Coordinates of C-alpha atoms and ligand atoms in Angstrom, one line a residue:
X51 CA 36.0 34.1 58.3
X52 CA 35.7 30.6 58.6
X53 CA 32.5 31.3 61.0
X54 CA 31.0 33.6 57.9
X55 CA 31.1 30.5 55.5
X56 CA 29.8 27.9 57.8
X57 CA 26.9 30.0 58.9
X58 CA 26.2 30.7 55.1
X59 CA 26.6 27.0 54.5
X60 CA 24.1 26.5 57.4
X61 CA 22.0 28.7 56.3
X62 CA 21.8 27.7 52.9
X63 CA 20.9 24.2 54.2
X64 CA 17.9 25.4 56.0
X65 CA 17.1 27.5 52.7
X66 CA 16.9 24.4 50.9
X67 CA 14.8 22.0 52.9
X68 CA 12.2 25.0 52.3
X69 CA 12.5 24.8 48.4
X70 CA 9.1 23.1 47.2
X71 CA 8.7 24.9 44.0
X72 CA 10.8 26.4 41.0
X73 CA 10.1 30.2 42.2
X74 CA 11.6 29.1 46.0
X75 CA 14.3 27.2 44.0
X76 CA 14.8 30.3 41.8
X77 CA 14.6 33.2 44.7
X78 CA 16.7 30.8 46.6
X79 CA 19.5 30.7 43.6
X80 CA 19.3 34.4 43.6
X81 CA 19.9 34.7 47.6
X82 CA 23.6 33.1 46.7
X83 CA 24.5 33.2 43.7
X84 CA 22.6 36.3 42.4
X85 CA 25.1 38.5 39.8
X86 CA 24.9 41.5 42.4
X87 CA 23.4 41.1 45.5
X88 CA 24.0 37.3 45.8
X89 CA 25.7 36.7 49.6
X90 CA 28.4 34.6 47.6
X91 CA 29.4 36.8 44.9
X92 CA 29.5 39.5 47.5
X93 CA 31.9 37.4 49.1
X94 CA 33.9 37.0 45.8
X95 CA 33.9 41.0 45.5
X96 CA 35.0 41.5 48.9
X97 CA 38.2 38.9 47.7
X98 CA 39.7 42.0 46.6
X99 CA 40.4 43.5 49.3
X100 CA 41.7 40.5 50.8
X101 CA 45.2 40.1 52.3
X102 CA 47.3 37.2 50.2
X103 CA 47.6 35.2 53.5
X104 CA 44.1 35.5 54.2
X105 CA 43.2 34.8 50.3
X106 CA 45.6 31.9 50.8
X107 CA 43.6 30.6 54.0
X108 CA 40.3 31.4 52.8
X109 CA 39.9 31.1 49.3
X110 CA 39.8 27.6 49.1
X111 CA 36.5 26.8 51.2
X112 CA 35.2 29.9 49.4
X113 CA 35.3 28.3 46.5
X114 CA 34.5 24.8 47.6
X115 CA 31.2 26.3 49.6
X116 CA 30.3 27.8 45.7
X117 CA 30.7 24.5 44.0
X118 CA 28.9 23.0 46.6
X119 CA 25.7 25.8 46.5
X120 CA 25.6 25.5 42.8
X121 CA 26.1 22.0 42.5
X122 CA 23.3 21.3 45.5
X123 CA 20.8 23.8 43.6
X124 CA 21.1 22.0 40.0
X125 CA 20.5 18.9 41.5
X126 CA 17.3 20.5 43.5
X127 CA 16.2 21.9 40.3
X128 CA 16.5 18.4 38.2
X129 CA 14.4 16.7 40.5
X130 CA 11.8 19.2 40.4
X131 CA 11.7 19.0 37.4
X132 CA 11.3 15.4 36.8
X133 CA 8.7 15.6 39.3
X134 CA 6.6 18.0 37.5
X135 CA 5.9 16.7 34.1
X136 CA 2.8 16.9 33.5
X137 CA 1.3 14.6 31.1
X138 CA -2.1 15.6 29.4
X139 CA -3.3 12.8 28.4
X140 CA -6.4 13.9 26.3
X141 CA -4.1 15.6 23.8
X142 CA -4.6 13.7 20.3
X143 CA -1.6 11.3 20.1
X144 CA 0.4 11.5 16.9
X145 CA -0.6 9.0 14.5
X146 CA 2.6 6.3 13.3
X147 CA 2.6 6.2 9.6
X148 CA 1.6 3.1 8.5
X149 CA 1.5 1.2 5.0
X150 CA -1.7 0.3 3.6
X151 CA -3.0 -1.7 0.5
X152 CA -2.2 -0.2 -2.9
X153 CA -6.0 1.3 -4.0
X154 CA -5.6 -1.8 -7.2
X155 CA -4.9 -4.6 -4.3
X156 CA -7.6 -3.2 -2.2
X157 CA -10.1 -3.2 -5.2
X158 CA -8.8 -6.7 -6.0
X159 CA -9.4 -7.7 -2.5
X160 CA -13.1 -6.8 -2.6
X161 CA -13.9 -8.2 -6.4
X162 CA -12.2 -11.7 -4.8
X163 CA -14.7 -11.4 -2.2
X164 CA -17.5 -10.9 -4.4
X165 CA -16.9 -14.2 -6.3
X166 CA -16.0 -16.4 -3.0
X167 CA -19.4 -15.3 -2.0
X168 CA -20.8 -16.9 -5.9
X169 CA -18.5 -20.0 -4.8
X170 CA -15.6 -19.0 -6.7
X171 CA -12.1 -20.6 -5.5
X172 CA -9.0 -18.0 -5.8
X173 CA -5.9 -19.2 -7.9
X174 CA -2.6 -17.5 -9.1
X175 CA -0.8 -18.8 -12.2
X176 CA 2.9 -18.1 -13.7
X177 CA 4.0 -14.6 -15.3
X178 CA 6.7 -16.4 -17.3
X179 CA 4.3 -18.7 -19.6
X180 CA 5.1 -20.7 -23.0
X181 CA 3.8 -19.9 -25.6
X182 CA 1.5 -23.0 -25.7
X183 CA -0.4 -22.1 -22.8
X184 CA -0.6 -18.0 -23.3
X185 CA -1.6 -18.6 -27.0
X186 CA -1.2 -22.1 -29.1
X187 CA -3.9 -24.0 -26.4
X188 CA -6.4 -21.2 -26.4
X189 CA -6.8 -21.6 -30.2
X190 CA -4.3 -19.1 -31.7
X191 CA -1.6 -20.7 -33.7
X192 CA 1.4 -19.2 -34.6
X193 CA 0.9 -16.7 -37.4
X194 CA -2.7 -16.3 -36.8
X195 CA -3.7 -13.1 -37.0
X196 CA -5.3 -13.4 -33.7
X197 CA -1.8 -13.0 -32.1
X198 CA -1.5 -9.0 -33.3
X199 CA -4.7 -8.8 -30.8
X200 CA -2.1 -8.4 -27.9
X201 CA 1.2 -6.8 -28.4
X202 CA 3.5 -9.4 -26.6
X203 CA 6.9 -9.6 -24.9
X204 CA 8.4 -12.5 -26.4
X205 CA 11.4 -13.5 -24.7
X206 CA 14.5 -14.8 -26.2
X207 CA 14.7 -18.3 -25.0
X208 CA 13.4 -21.4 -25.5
X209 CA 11.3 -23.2 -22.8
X210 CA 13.7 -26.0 -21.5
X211 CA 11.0 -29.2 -21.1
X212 CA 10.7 -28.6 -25.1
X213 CA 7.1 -28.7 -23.9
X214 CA 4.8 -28.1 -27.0
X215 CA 5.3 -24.4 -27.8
X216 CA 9.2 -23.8 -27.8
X217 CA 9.0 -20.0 -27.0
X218 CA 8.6 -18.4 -23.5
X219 CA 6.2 -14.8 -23.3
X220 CA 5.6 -12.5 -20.6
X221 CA 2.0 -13.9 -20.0
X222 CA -0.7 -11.2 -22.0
X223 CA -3.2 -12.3 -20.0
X224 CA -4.5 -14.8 -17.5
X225 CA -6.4 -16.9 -19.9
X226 CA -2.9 -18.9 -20.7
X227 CA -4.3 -20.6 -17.0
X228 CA -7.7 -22.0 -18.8
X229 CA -6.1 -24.8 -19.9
X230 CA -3.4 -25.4 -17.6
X231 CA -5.7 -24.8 -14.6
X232 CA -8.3 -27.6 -16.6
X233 CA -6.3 -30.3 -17.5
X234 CA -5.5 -30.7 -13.7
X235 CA -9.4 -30.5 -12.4
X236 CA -12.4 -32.2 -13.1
X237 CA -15.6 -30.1 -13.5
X238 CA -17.9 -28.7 -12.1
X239 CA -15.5 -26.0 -10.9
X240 CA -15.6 -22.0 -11.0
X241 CA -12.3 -19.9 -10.2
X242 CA -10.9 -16.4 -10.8
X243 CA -7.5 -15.5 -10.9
X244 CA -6.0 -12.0 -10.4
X245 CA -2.4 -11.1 -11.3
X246 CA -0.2 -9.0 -13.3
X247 CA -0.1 -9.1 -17.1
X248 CA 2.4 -7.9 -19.7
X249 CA 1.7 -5.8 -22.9
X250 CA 4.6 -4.3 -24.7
X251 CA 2.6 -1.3 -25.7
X252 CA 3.4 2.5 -26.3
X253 CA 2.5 3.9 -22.8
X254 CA -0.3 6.5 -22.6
X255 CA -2.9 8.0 -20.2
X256 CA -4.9 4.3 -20.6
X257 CA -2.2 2.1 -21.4
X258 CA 0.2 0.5 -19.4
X259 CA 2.9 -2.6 -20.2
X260 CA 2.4 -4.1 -16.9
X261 CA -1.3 -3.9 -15.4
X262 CA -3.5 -5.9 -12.7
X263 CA -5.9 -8.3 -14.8
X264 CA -8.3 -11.0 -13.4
X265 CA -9.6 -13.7 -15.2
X266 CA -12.4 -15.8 -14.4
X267 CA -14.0 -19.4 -16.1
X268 CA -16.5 -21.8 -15.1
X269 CA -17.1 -25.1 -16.3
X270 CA -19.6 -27.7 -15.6
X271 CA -22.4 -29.9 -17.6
X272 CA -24.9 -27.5 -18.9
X273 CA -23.4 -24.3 -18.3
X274 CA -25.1 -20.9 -20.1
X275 CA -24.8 -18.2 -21.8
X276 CA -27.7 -16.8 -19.7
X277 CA -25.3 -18.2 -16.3
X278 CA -22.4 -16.0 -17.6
X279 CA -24.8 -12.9 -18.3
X280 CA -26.1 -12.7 -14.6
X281 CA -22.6 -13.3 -13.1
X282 CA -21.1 -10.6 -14.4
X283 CA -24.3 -8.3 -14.0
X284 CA -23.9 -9.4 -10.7
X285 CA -20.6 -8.5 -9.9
X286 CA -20.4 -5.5 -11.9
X287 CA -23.5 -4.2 -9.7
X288 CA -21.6 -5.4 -6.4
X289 CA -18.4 -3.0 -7.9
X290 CA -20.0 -0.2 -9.6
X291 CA -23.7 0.3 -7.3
X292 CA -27.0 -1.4 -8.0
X293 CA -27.4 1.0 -10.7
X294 CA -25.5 0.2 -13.1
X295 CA -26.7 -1.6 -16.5
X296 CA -24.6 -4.0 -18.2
X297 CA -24.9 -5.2 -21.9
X298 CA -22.5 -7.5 -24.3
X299 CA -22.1 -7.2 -27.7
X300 CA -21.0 -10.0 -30.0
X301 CA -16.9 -10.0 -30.4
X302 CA -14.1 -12.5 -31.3
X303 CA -11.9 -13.5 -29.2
X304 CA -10.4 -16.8 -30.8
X305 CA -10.9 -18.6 -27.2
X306 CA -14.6 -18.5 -26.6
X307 CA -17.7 -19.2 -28.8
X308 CA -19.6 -16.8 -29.1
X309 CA -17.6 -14.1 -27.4
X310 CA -18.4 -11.0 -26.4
X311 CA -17.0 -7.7 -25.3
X312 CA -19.0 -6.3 -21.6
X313 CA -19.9 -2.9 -21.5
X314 CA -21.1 -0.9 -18.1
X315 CA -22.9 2.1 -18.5
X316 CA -20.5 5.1 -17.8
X317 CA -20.4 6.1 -14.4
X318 CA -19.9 9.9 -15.0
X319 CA -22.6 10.7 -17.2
X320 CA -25.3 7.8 -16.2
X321 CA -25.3 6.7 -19.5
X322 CA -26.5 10.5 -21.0
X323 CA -22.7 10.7 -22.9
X324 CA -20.0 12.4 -22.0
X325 CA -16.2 12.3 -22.6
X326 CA -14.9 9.3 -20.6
X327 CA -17.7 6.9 -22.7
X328 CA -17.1 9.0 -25.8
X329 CA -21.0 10.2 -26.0
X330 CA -22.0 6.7 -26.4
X331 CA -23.0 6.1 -22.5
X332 CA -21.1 2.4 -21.9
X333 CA -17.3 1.8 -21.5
X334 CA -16.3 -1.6 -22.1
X335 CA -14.6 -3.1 -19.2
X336 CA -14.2 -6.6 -19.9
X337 CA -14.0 -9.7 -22.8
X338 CA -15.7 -12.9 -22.4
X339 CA -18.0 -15.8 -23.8
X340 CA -18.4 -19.7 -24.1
X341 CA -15.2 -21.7 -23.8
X342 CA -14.3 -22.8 -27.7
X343 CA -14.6 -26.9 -27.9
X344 CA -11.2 -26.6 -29.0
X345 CA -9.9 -25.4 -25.7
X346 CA -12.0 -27.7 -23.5
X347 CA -10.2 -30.9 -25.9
X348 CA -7.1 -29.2 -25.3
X349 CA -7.8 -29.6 -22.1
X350 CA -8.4 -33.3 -22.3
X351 CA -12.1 -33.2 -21.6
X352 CA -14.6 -35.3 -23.8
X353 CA -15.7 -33.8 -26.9
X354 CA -19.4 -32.1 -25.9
X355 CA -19.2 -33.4 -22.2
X356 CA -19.0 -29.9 -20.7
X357 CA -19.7 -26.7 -21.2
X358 CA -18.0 -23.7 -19.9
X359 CA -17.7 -19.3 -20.1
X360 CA -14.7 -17.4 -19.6
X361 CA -14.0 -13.7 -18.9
X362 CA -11.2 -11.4 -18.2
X363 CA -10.9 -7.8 -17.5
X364 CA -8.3 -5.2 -16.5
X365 CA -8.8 -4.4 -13.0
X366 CA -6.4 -1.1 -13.4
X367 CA -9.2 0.1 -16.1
X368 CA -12.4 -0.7 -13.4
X369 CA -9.9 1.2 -10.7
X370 CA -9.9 3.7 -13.1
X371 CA -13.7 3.8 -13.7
X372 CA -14.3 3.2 -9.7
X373 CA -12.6 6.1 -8.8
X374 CA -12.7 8.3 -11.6
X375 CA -8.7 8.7 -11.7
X376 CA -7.8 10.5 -15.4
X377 CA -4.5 8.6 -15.9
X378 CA -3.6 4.8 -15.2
X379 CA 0.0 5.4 -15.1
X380 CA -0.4 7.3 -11.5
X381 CA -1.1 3.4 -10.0
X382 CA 2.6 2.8 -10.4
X383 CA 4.5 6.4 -9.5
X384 CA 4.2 5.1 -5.8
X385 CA 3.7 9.0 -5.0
X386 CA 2.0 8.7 -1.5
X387 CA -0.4 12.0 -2.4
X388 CA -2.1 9.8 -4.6
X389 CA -2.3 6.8 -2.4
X390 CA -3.1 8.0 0.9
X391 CA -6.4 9.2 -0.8
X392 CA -7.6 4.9 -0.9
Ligands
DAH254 N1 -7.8 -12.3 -22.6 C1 -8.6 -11.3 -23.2 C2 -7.8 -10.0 -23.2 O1 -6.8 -9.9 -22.4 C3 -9.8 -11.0 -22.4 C4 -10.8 -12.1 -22.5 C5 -11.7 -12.1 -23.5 C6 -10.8 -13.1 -21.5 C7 -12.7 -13.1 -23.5 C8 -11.7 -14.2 -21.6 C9 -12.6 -14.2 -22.6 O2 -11.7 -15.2 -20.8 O3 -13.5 -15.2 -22.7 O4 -8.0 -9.2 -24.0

């Protein structure tokens, strides 16, 4: 008996330095361990008819010679394996998922670029703002009537320098950094500033309490009306396409003198009337007009030394326009079926 297993043993060792392939490894597995014709499993039947001493005598290596076969073969087969992955490399890799700029900061991005190329430096002021700077500064004393122009978060603490204006507001917009931006430079100087702004408004499809504004100002000796017109044509051209027409129309705004609201033609109709513009062909997308005397003393500058213009403009509303996007609340649901569109 003992012969019988060392032949098969032998054998099975000269089966295996044949294997080169999973078929030989599988025809090979078969040849042993096969569930009816394998030569060990026949062996295991035959263990029947086996006398206890010889069962005794021979079972053991029987066994052992099985582990071994089995053991030997899954080893084969891992190797094989491991040798045989095949890599193709010209499938399409799957693409990581990775972040990109919110559609407003990308739009902001390229409007900042637009004025760095006019010479425009890039600031950032304070959301938490006193009242001085957001309102009293820029010519709108307390209980004006000015002040129901913006519907403001008022906060309910006092600013701690006592600095003139003793209440502290969420900032309505980013003309509270005219004057804080001008008593600290000398002109000539030209600067936007983008940044979040606070409004404590009933929320609807084109209002928001918290939206991305920019505000822009430029002050020097002899600076125009006519400067301010082309700058913002200009840019609004850059954003919008070459064909677009811009007009003003006289406003108030308590800051600037004369002010004036800006008005694109719509982008939907081309200025034929439609919804968005209610038929009248122009949506107004930003305020603006020659800084008030008032606000350039406030400022500390010499009365009639400079001149200066100012605008501002809600760059959620031109995303809006840009893109044609019905509701300006989607810009802050952070659902990523709406942003992976930008
Ligand atoms: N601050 C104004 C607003 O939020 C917009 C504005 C109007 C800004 C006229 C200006 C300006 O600088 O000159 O409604």
């Amino acid at each position: 008996m003992l012969d019988t297993l060392k032949k098969l043993q032998n054998e099975f060792e000269h089966d295996l330095s044949n294997i080169a392939d999973g078929s030989s490894l599988q025809n090979i597995k078969t040849k042993y361990l096969g569930r009816k014709e394998g030569l060990i499993t026949l062996l295991f039947e035959d263990l029947k008819n086996w006398s206890i001493e010889k069962k005794k005598e021979f079972g053991g290596s029987l066994n052992e010679l099985k582990r071994k076969i089995e053991e030997t073969l899954a080893e084969k087969e891992k190797t094989l394996t491991e040798k045989n992955v095949f890599v193709d490399l010209s499938i399409p890799a799957i693409k990581p998922e990775v972040g990109h700029m919110h559609p407003i900061s990308q739009l902001q991005k390229e409007i900042e670029d637009i004025f760095f190329g006019l010479g425009f430096d890039v600031q950032l002021g304070p959301e938490i703002e006193s009242d001085y700077y957001n309102f009293e500064a820029l010519n709108i004393p307390e209980d004006h009537p000015a002040r129901d122009m913006q519907d403001t978060f008022y906060m309910d603490i006092e600013h701690p320098k006592k600095h003139p204006g003793k209440n502290i507001v969420l900032r309505t917009h980013i003309s509270n950094m005219q004057v804080r931006y001008m008593e600290k430079h000398k002109p000539p100087f030209s600067v936007v500033l983008p940044g979040r702004v606070f409004r404590n408004e009933s929320l609807d499809a084109s209002h928001e309490h918290t939206y991305q504004y920019m505000e822009g100002f430029v002050v020097g000796k002899n600076v125009s009306y006519a400067n301010m017109a082309w700058t913002l044509d200009y840019v609004m051209k850059e954003v919008f396409g070459k064909d677009v027409q811009t007009k003003l129309l006289p406003s108030y705004f308590p800051f600037v003198e004369p002010a004036a609201e800006g008005f694109i033609s719509c982008l939907v109709c081309k200025g034929k009337g439609c919804s968005v513009c209610k038929q009248t062909g122009w949506v107004e997308v930003f305020g603006c007009g020659m800084i008030h005397q008032k606000v350039l003393a406030a400022s500390g500058y010499k009365q009639g030394e400079y001149t200066g213009f100012a605008f501002g403009f809600g760059l959620s509303r031109l995303a809006l326009m840009k893109y044609s996007i019905p509701d300006i609340r989607l810009f802050a649901e952070n659902d990523l079926r709406f942003l992976n569109q930008f």
